[in-house]
mmCIF file of C-alpha atoms in Angstrom:
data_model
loop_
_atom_site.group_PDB
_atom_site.id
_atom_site.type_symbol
_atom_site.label_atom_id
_atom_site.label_comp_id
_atom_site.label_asym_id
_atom_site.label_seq_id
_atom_site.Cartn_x
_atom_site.Cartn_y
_atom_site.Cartn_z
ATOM 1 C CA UNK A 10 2.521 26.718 40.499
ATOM 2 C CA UNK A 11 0.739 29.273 37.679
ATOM 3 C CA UNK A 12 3.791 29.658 36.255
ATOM 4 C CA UNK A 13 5.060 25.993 35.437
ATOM 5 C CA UNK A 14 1.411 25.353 33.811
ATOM 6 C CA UNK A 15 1.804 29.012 31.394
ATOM 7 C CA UNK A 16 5.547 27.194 31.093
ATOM 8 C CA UNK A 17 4.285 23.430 30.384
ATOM 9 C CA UNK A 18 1.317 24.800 27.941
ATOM 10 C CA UNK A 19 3.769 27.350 26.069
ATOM 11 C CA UNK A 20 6.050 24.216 25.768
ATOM 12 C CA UNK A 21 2.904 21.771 24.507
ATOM 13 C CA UNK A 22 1.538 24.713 22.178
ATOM 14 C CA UNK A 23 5.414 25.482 20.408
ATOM 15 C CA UNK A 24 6.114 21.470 20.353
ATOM 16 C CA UNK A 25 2.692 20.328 18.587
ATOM 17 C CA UNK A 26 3.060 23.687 16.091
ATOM 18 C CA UNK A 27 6.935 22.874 15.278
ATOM 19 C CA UNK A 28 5.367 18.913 14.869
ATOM 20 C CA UNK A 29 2.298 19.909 12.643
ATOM 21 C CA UNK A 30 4.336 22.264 10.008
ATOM 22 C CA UNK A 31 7.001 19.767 9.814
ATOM 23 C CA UNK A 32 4.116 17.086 8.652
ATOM 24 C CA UNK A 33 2.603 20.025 6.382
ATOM 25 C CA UNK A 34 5.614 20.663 4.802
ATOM 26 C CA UNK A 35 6.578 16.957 4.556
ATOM 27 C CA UNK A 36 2.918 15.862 2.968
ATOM 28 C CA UNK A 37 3.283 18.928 0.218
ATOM 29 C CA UNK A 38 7.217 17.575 -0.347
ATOM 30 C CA UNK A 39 5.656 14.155 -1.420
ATOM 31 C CA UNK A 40 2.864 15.836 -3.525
ATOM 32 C CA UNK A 41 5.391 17.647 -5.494
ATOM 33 C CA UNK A 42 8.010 14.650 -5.398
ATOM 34 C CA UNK A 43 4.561 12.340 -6.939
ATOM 35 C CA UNK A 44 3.993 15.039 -9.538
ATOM 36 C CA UNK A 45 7.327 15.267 -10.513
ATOM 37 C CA UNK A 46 8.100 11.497 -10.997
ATOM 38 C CA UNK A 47 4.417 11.220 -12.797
ATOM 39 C CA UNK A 48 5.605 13.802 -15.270
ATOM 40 C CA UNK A 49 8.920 11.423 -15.631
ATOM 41 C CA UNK A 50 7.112 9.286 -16.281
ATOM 42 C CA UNK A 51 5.137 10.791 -19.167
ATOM 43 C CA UNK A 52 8.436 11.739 -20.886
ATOM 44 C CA UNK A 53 10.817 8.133 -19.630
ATOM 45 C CA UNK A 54 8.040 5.742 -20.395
ATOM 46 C CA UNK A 55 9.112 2.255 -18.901
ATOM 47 C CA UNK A 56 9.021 -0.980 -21.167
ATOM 48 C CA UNK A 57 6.253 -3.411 -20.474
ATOM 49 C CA UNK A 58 7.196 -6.915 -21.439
ATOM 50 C CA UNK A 59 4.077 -8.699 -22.624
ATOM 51 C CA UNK A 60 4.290 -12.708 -21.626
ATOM 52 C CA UNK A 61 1.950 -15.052 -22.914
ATOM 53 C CA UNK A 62 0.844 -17.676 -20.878
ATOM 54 C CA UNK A 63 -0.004 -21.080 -22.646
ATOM 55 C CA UNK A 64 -3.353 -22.553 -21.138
ATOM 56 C CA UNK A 65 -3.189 -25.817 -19.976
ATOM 57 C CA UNK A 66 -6.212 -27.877 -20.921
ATOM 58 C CA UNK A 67 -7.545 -29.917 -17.434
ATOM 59 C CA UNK A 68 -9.410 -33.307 -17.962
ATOM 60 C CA UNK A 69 -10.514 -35.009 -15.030
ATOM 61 C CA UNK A 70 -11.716 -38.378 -14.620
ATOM 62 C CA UNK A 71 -14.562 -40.081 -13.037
ATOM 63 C CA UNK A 72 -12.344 -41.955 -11.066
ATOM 64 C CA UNK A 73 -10.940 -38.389 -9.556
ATOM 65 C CA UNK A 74 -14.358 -36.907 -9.279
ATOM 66 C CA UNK A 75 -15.573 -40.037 -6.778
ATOM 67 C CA UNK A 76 -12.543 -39.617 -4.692
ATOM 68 C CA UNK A 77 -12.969 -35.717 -4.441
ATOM 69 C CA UNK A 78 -16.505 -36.828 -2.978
ATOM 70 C CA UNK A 79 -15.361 -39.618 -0.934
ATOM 71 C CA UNK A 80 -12.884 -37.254 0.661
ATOM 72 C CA UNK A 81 -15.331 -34.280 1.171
ATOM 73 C CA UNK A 82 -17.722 -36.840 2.583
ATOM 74 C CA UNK A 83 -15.336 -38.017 5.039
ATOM 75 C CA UNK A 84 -13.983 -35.112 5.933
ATOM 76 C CA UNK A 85 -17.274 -33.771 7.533
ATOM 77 C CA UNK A 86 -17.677 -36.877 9.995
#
């Protein structure tokens, strides 16, 4: 019975190392991969298209104002 547990731990100490480099090496492969595209970046610039937006001017009413009230009124019964 000793030896499955030395066998079982061995296993659980080999399995979470292999896991944990693989996630090093993974996080410090998408460092380098985000400093390489920022530098890209830097040199490819990508064109911004600049829209502009017309404002629409709102006018409300009296008439609109009492039935926003009536409704809010009613609402809470």
């Amino acid at each position: 019975m000793n030896g499955n547990w030395l066998v079982g731990l061995e296993l659980l100490i080999l399995g979470m190392g292999f896991v944990l480099a693989f996630l090093c090496i993974l996080v410090g492969a998408m460092y380098i991969m985000s400093m390489f595209v920022g530098y890209l970046n830097k040199i490819f610039p990508e064109a911004v298209e600049v829209v502009e937006r017309k404002s629409k001017k709102v006018t409300s009413s009296d008439d609109d104002l009492i039935a926003i009230a009536l409704a809010a009124i009613v609402s809470k019964k």
